[in-house]
Short mmCIF file of C-alpha atoms and ligand atoms in Angstrom, two decimals:
data_model
loop_
_atom_site.label_atom_id
_atom_site.label_comp_id
_atom_site.label_asym_id
_atom_site.label_seq_id
_atom_site.Cartn_x
_atom_site.Cartn_y
_atom_site.Cartn_z
CA MET A 1 13.27 -4.54 -19.96
CA ILE A 2 15.24 -6.45 -17.40
CA GLY A 3 18.65 -8.01 -17.39
CA ALA A 4 21.53 -9.07 -15.24
CA THR A 5 24.80 -7.89 -16.76
CA THR A 6 27.01 -10.52 -18.33
CA GLY A 7 29.58 -8.45 -20.23
CA PRO A 8 32.63 -6.55 -19.04
CA ARG A 9 32.40 -4.82 -15.68
CA VAL A 10 31.25 -1.21 -15.89
CA GLY A 11 31.03 1.05 -12.88
CA ILE A 12 30.78 4.64 -11.68
CA THR A 13 34.21 6.21 -11.28
CA GLY A 14 33.28 9.84 -10.75
CA LEU A 15 30.36 11.66 -9.16
CA GLY A 16 29.51 15.37 -8.96
CA THR A 17 26.46 17.49 -8.21
CA CYS A 18 25.26 21.07 -8.29
CA VAL A 19 22.13 22.80 -7.05
CA PRO A 20 21.11 26.46 -7.47
CA GLU A 21 22.12 28.79 -4.62
CA GLN A 22 18.59 30.08 -4.02
CA VAL A 23 16.81 28.24 -1.16
CA MET A 24 13.02 28.28 -0.98
CA THR A 25 11.60 27.18 2.38
CA ASN A 26 8.07 26.02 3.10
CA ALA A 27 7.48 29.37 4.79
CA ASP A 28 8.50 31.12 1.55
CA LEU A 29 5.99 28.97 -0.37
CA ALA A 30 3.24 29.81 2.10
CA LYS A 31 3.58 33.43 0.96
CA LEU A 32 2.79 32.36 -2.64
CA VAL A 33 0.04 29.75 -2.26
CA ASP A 34 -2.42 28.59 0.41
CA THR A 35 -0.19 26.08 2.20
CA ASN A 36 1.83 25.74 5.37
CA ASP A 37 4.99 24.09 6.67
CA GLU A 38 3.07 21.57 8.77
CA TRP A 39 1.05 20.23 5.81
CA ILE A 40 4.07 20.01 3.52
CA VAL A 41 6.29 18.26 6.08
CA GLU A 42 3.56 15.83 7.14
CA ARG A 43 2.50 14.89 3.57
CA THR A 44 5.90 14.99 1.86
CA GLY A 45 8.78 15.31 4.33
CA ILE A 46 10.08 18.30 2.33
CA LYS A 47 11.35 21.33 4.26
CA GLU A 48 13.10 23.32 1.55
CA ARG A 49 14.21 23.13 -2.06
CA ARG A 50 16.59 24.95 -4.40
CA ILE A 51 15.08 27.13 -7.11
CA ALA A 52 16.93 28.48 -10.14
CA THR A 53 16.88 32.21 -10.77
CA GLN A 54 15.21 33.57 -13.88
CA GLU A 55 18.62 33.66 -15.63
CA GLU A 56 19.67 30.13 -14.66
CA ALA A 57 19.02 27.21 -17.00
CA LEU A 58 19.78 23.52 -16.74
CA SER A 59 23.28 23.77 -18.21
CA ASP A 60 24.24 26.32 -15.53
CA ILE A 61 23.95 23.61 -12.88
CA ALA A 62 24.73 20.59 -15.10
CA LEU A 63 28.10 22.04 -16.11
CA PRO A 64 29.53 22.40 -12.57
CA ALA A 65 28.11 18.95 -11.71
CA SER A 66 29.85 17.51 -14.80
CA ARG A 67 33.14 19.23 -14.01
CA ALA A 68 33.01 17.86 -10.48
CA ALA A 69 32.31 14.33 -11.76
CA LEU A 70 35.20 14.51 -14.25
CA ALA A 71 37.57 15.81 -11.55
CA ASP A 72 36.41 13.06 -9.21
CA ALA A 73 37.24 10.46 -11.87
CA GLY A 74 40.55 12.16 -12.62
CA VAL A 75 39.74 12.68 -16.30
CA GLU A 76 39.21 15.56 -18.70
CA GLY A 77 36.27 16.40 -20.92
CA SER A 78 38.35 15.29 -23.90
CA ASP A 79 38.50 11.77 -22.38
CA ILE A 80 34.70 11.39 -22.73
CA ASP A 81 33.28 9.76 -25.87
CA LEU A 82 29.62 9.57 -24.81
CA LEU A 83 27.60 12.29 -23.09
CA ILE A 84 23.98 11.75 -22.14
CA VAL A 85 21.86 14.34 -20.36
CA ALA A 86 18.65 12.98 -18.85
CA THR A 87 16.19 15.82 -18.41
CA VAL A 88 12.71 17.11 -19.21
CA THR A 89 13.84 20.72 -18.80
CA PRO A 90 16.75 21.22 -21.21
CA ASP A 91 17.97 24.79 -21.85
CA MET A 92 15.89 24.48 -25.04
CA MET A 93 14.91 21.60 -27.32
CA PHE A 94 17.90 22.25 -29.54
CA PRO A 95 20.74 22.61 -29.42
CA THR A 96 20.57 19.86 -26.84
CA THR A 97 21.97 20.52 -23.39
CA SER A 98 24.31 17.57 -23.95
CA ALA A 99 25.80 19.32 -27.01
CA ILE A 100 26.17 22.54 -25.00
CA LEU A 101 27.96 20.62 -22.23
CA ALA A 102 30.18 18.72 -24.67
CA ASP A 103 31.30 22.03 -26.11
CA GLU A 104 31.94 23.63 -22.70
CA LEU A 105 33.81 20.57 -21.43
CA GLY A 106 35.94 20.08 -24.52
CA ALA A 107 34.40 16.67 -25.18
CA THR A 108 34.96 17.09 -28.89
CA SER A 109 34.88 13.38 -29.73
CA ALA A 110 31.76 12.58 -27.71
CA GLY A 111 28.44 11.45 -29.08
CA ALA A 112 26.05 13.68 -27.15
CA TYR A 113 22.28 13.55 -26.78
CA ASP A 114 19.48 14.37 -24.36
CA LEU A 115 17.17 11.67 -23.07
CA LEU A 116 13.56 12.10 -21.94
CA ALA A 117 12.11 9.68 -19.41
CA GLY A 118 10.56 11.96 -16.78
CA CYS A 119 12.03 11.66 -13.30
CA THR A 120 13.34 8.20 -14.30
CA GLY A 121 15.65 9.75 -16.88
CA PHE A 122 18.86 9.17 -14.94
CA MET A 123 18.08 5.45 -14.55
CA TYR A 124 17.41 5.09 -18.28
CA ALA A 125 20.57 7.01 -19.10
CA ILE A 126 22.90 4.91 -16.96
CA ALA A 127 21.37 1.73 -18.46
CA GLN A 128 22.04 3.06 -21.97
CA ALA A 129 25.56 4.12 -21.08
CA TYR A 130 26.17 0.69 -19.58
CA GLY A 131 25.14 -0.97 -22.85
CA LEU A 132 27.42 1.21 -24.97
CA LEU A 133 30.36 0.78 -22.60
CA ALA A 134 29.93 -2.98 -22.22
CA SER A 135 29.67 -3.44 -25.97
CA GLY A 136 32.89 -1.53 -26.53
CA MET A 137 31.17 1.24 -28.50
CA SER A 138 32.18 3.73 -25.81
CA ASN A 139 35.21 3.88 -23.56
CA ARG A 140 34.13 6.49 -21.07
CA ALA A 141 30.74 8.12 -20.59
CA LEU A 142 29.48 11.16 -18.75
CA VAL A 143 25.88 10.73 -17.68
CA VAL A 144 24.07 13.78 -16.31
CA GLY A 145 20.68 13.79 -14.62
CA GLY A 146 19.19 17.15 -13.92
CA ASP A 147 16.09 19.27 -14.04
CA VAL A 148 14.86 22.78 -13.33
CA LEU A 149 11.20 21.90 -12.95
CA SER A 150 10.62 25.27 -11.26
CA LYS A 151 10.53 26.64 -14.81
CA VAL A 152 7.51 24.53 -15.83
CA LEU A 153 5.47 24.67 -12.62
CA ASP A 154 2.24 26.57 -12.25
CA TRP A 155 3.23 28.78 -9.31
CA THR A 156 -0.43 29.18 -8.35
CA ASP A 157 -0.97 25.39 -8.00
CA ARG A 158 -0.28 24.39 -4.40
CA SER A 159 -0.50 20.68 -5.18
CA THR A 160 2.64 20.74 -7.36
CA VAL A 161 4.80 23.70 -6.29
CA VAL A 162 5.43 22.23 -2.84
CA LEU A 163 6.95 19.03 -4.26
CA PHE A 164 9.63 20.00 -6.72
CA GLY A 165 13.07 21.60 -6.68
CA ASP A 166 15.98 22.11 -9.05
CA GLY A 167 19.24 20.17 -9.11
CA ALA A 168 21.68 18.15 -11.17
CA GLY A 169 24.15 15.34 -10.73
CA ALA A 170 26.65 13.68 -13.04
CA VAL A 171 28.55 10.41 -13.09
CA VAL A 172 31.51 9.17 -15.10
CA MET A 173 31.04 5.57 -16.17
CA GLU A 174 33.74 3.28 -17.50
CA ARG A 175 35.14 -0.23 -17.29
CA VAL A 176 36.24 -1.25 -13.81
CA GLU A 177 38.32 -4.15 -12.50
CA ARG A 178 35.89 -5.23 -9.82
CA GLY A 179 32.29 -4.62 -8.86
CA GLY A 180 30.20 -2.46 -11.17
CA PHE A 181 26.64 -2.78 -12.41
CA LEU A 182 24.92 -6.12 -11.81
CA GLY A 183 21.68 -5.38 -13.66
CA PHE A 184 18.94 -2.99 -14.74
CA GLU A 185 15.18 -3.04 -14.93
CA LEU A 186 13.31 -0.37 -16.91
CA GLY A 187 9.60 0.00 -17.57
CA ALA A 188 6.93 2.33 -18.90
CA ASP A 189 3.14 2.36 -18.65
CA GLY A 190 1.66 4.99 -20.96
CA THR A 191 -1.85 4.35 -19.66
CA GLY A 192 -0.88 6.44 -16.64
CA GLY A 193 0.70 9.21 -18.70
CA LYS A 194 -2.32 11.45 -18.16
CA HIS A 195 -1.59 11.62 -14.44
CA LEU A 196 1.68 13.52 -14.86
CA TRP A 197 1.88 15.58 -17.99
CA TYR A 198 3.03 18.83 -19.52
CA PRO A 199 0.60 19.85 -22.24
CA GLY A 200 1.77 22.44 -24.73
CA SER A 201 5.40 21.41 -24.38
CA GLY A 202 5.71 19.64 -27.72
CA SER A 203 4.23 19.25 -31.19
CA ARG A 204 0.73 18.24 -29.99
CA HIS A 205 -1.54 21.28 -30.20
CA TYR A 206 -2.84 22.40 -26.83
CA ASP A 207 -5.75 24.81 -26.63
CA GLY A 208 -5.18 25.89 -23.05
CA SER A 209 -3.28 29.00 -22.09
CA ASP A 210 -1.99 27.23 -19.00
CA SER A 211 1.01 25.38 -20.40
CA PHE A 212 2.44 24.00 -17.17
CA MET A 213 3.24 20.64 -15.70
CA LYS A 214 0.05 19.04 -14.31
CA MET A 215 -0.33 16.19 -11.88
CA ASN A 216 -2.92 13.95 -10.30
CA GLY A 217 -1.07 13.47 -7.04
CA ARG A 218 -3.15 10.62 -5.68
CA GLU A 219 -2.81 8.53 -8.85
CA VAL A 220 0.93 9.15 -9.06
CA PHE A 221 1.24 8.25 -5.39
CA LYS A 222 -0.51 4.89 -5.99
CA PHE A 223 1.68 4.18 -9.01
CA ALA A 224 4.85 5.18 -7.17
CA THR A 225 4.24 3.02 -4.12
CA ARG A 226 3.55 0.05 -6.41
CA VAL A 227 6.51 0.31 -8.78
CA MET A 228 9.11 1.31 -6.20
CA VAL A 229 8.49 -2.11 -4.66
CA SER A 230 7.91 -4.24 -7.77
CA SER A 231 10.90 -2.84 -9.66
CA ALA A 232 13.27 -3.34 -6.73
CA ARG A 233 12.06 -6.92 -6.24
CA SER A 234 12.44 -7.66 -9.96
CA ILE A 235 16.01 -6.48 -10.22
CA LEU A 236 17.08 -8.17 -7.00
CA GLY A 237 15.55 -11.45 -8.16
CA GLN A 238 17.10 -11.14 -11.62
CA CYS A 239 20.55 -10.64 -10.09
CA GLY A 240 20.15 -13.43 -7.54
CA LYS A 241 20.17 -11.05 -4.58
CA THR A 242 17.82 -10.37 -1.70
CA VAL A 243 17.01 -7.20 0.21
CA ASP A 244 19.32 -8.42 2.96
CA ASP A 245 22.23 -8.18 0.52
CA VAL A 246 21.54 -4.47 -0.11
CA ASP A 247 23.88 -2.16 1.79
CA VAL A 248 22.58 1.18 0.50
CA TYR A 249 19.10 1.87 -0.87
CA VAL A 250 18.83 5.00 -3.04
CA PRO A 251 15.17 5.60 -3.91
CA HIS A 252 13.91 8.48 -6.04
CA GLN A 253 13.37 11.41 -3.69
CA ALA A 254 9.77 12.32 -4.51
CA ASN A 255 8.03 12.15 -1.16
CA LYS A 256 9.16 10.77 2.21
CA ARG A 257 5.88 8.85 2.50
CA ILE A 258 6.55 7.02 -0.78
CA ILE A 259 10.07 6.15 0.42
CA ASP A 260 8.76 4.98 3.82
CA HIS A 261 6.20 2.78 2.09
CA ALA A 262 8.84 1.17 -0.14
CA VAL A 263 11.20 0.64 2.79
CA ALA A 264 8.45 -1.05 4.83
CA LYS A 265 7.14 -3.24 1.98
CA LEU A 266 10.61 -4.30 0.84
CA GLY A 267 11.78 -4.88 4.39
CA ILE A 268 14.90 -2.77 3.90
CA ALA A 269 16.38 -1.38 7.10
CA PRO A 270 15.63 2.37 7.29
CA GLU A 271 19.27 3.06 8.20
CA LYS A 272 20.32 1.67 4.79
CA THR A 273 18.05 4.14 3.02
CA VAL A 274 19.26 7.47 1.68
CA VAL A 275 16.81 10.33 2.26
CA ASN A 276 17.55 13.95 1.33
CA VAL A 277 14.11 14.97 0.03
CA GLN A 278 13.80 17.29 3.05
CA LYS A 279 16.45 19.65 1.66
CA TYR A 280 15.97 19.37 -2.11
CA GLY A 281 12.38 18.25 -2.78
CA ASN A 282 11.90 16.21 -5.94
CA THR A 283 14.64 17.22 -8.37
CA SER A 284 13.44 14.79 -11.05
CA SER A 285 16.44 13.37 -12.95
CA GLY A 286 18.78 15.03 -10.44
CA SER A 287 17.31 13.12 -7.53
CA ILE A 288 19.26 9.85 -7.60
CA PRO A 289 22.72 11.29 -8.30
CA LEU A 290 22.14 13.93 -5.59
CA ALA A 291 21.20 11.14 -3.15
CA LEU A 292 24.22 9.06 -4.22
CA ALA A 293 26.46 12.05 -3.51
CA ASP A 294 24.98 12.55 -0.05
CA ALA A 295 25.43 8.83 0.71
CA ARG A 296 29.03 9.08 -0.37
CA ALA A 297 29.62 12.23 1.69
CA ASP A 298 28.27 10.35 4.71
CA GLY A 299 30.80 7.56 4.12
CA ARG A 300 28.14 5.02 3.11
CA LEU A 301 29.40 4.26 -0.40
CA SER A 302 32.64 2.46 0.32
CA ASP A 303 34.19 -0.11 -1.99
CA GLY A 304 32.16 -3.29 -2.45
CA LYS A 305 28.87 -1.94 -1.07
CA LEU A 306 25.78 -3.19 -2.89
CA VAL A 307 23.66 -0.20 -3.91
CA LEU A 308 20.05 -0.45 -5.09
CA MET A 309 18.63 2.56 -6.94
CA THR A 310 15.02 2.89 -8.06
CA GLY A 311 13.47 5.81 -9.87
CA MET A 312 9.98 6.55 -11.17
CA GLY A 313 8.23 9.39 -12.90
CA ALA A 314 6.36 10.78 -15.89
CA GLY A 315 5.49 8.43 -18.71
CA LEU A 316 4.70 6.81 -16.40
CA THR A 317 8.13 5.23 -16.17
CA TRP A 318 10.28 3.45 -13.65
CA GLY A 319 13.75 1.99 -13.46
CA SER A 320 16.10 0.19 -11.08
CA ALA A 321 19.81 -0.56 -11.10
CA LEU A 322 21.94 -2.67 -8.84
CA ILE A 323 25.62 -1.78 -8.53
CA GLU A 324 28.52 -2.97 -6.47
CA TRP A 325 30.25 0.30 -5.69
CA THR A 326 33.87 0.65 -6.79
CA GLU A 327 36.10 3.37 -5.38
CA GLY A 328 39.01 4.37 -7.59
CA ALA A 329 38.91 1.17 -9.61
CA ALA A 330 38.91 2.41 -13.20
CA GLN A 331 40.88 0.18 -15.59
N1 LIG B 1 -1.05 22.68 1.20
C1 LIG B 1 -2.14 22.51 1.94
N2 LIG B 1 -3.16 21.70 1.58
C2 LIG B 1 -3.05 21.06 0.40
C3 LIG B 1 -1.92 21.21 -0.44
C4 LIG B 1 -0.90 22.07 0.02
N3 LIG B 1 0.22 22.28 -0.69
N4 LIG B 1 -2.09 20.46 -1.53
C5 LIG B 1 -3.27 19.84 -1.41
N5 LIG B 1 -3.85 20.21 -0.23
C6 LIG B 1 -5.13 19.78 0.31
C7 LIG B 1 -6.06 19.26 -0.74
O1 LIG B 1 -6.75 20.31 -1.34
C8 LIG B 1 -6.94 18.35 0.05
O2 LIG B 1 -7.92 19.12 0.71
P1 LIG B 1 -9.43 18.60 0.81
O3 LIG B 1 -9.35 17.32 1.62
O4 LIG B 1 -10.11 19.71 1.50
O5 LIG B 1 -9.86 18.37 -0.60
C9 LIG B 1 -6.02 17.79 1.13
O6 LIG B 1 -4.90 18.68 1.19
C10 LIG B 1 -5.54 16.39 0.85
O7 LIG B 1 -5.14 16.34 -0.50
P2 LIG B 1 -4.61 15.03 -1.13
O8 LIG B 1 -4.30 15.27 -2.57
O9 LIG B 1 -5.48 13.89 -0.75
O10 LIG B 1 -3.24 14.86 -0.33
P3 LIG B 1 -2.27 13.65 -0.35
O11 LIG B 1 -2.11 13.12 1.02
O12 LIG B 1 -2.56 12.70 -1.47
O13 LIG B 1 -0.90 14.38 -0.71
C11 LIG B 1 0.58 14.72 -2.55
C12 LIG B 1 -0.77 15.06 -1.94
C13 LIG B 1 0.72 15.48 -3.84
C14 LIG B 1 1.67 15.17 -1.57
C15 LIG B 1 0.68 13.19 -2.77
O14 LIG B 1 -0.47 12.73 -3.44
C16 LIG B 1 1.90 12.78 -3.55
O15 LIG B 1 3.02 12.91 -3.08
N6 LIG B 1 1.70 12.21 -4.74
C17 LIG B 1 2.84 11.77 -5.58
C18 LIG B 1 3.39 12.95 -6.32
C19 LIG B 1 4.73 12.67 -6.93
O16 LIG B 1 5.58 12.04 -6.33
N7 LIG B 1 4.94 13.19 -8.14
C20 LIG B 1 6.19 13.12 -8.85
C21 LIG B 1 6.52 11.75 -9.32
S1 LIG B 1 8.08 11.72 -10.06
#
């Protein structure tokens, strides 16, 4: 699916994030599995990540992120009429985490649902929210991206535990007077689904006793380097823009080598690229909002800046969005 937006302007008017307190360094991981800081930094760029405690679930970090996003937008939970949580690690399958959040936030008139699209979930969710806002079905949406993948990792598997961390981010989306989303591109290729999967997590019977997330790192790496480039090119072309027009590039924070590859192939200046994978690892659906928040904290997301976001993940899925950032421009 690809499209340049033609309807009313819709933008992001509030942004908030939350990560668990507990920091796990590469040295901590080396005590659990046969790995070391040098290997992890060289192959991934990751130095540490946040890991939820046994008691913490997704909603425990999604709720503070949501509250921060609402406060940033200057609105209350009751002002939200659409609440989407993109995640593959909800508190439980039902009630949905979105319904839990709607209740906690007082969003009593919101349609609320969870959305599954692997690490690309946040990109899918903002595209859906855009459609409902532009059509007039919704007036103000809260879109949350977050995961606690630490809960579904095999903590004896060194090839996955080093990559992932927990975190959540939330955005308020509504009509804006200027700027806003210029377009979206979303895709899925189920032929690669077997390379990043979580058997035993749904209704398909799984014989194994090892019900954890599993990954073929090399295959996912090949896929990622390909789609990070092709998706970005597609959306830029669709919106009549070039890489030179991009002010801020927010790639999914999976692996510094994947980001470096995309930056080189696309010809985007490294200084325009947001990288925080070193401190959070891959937080799945939390990755892009956490990177947006860091870019904003660094003063890089001022009014009128053209921001390119591209995510990819299980499915296999990918998604890009192009947005002209609007500060304090809600209608
Ligand atoms: N510590 C130390 N050594 C490790 C290790 C670890 N944590 N994990 C794997 N190794 C070893 C392997 O066993 C292998 O050893 P061998 O050569 O003796 O067989 C060696 O390191 C190289 O393994 P390889 O898998 O080729 O490494 P790589 O350079 O492909 O890096 C990943 C592995 C996982 C970092 C990389 O493939 C990757 O990032 N893939 C994409 C994953 C991803 O982004 N997933 C989420 C998408 S949303």
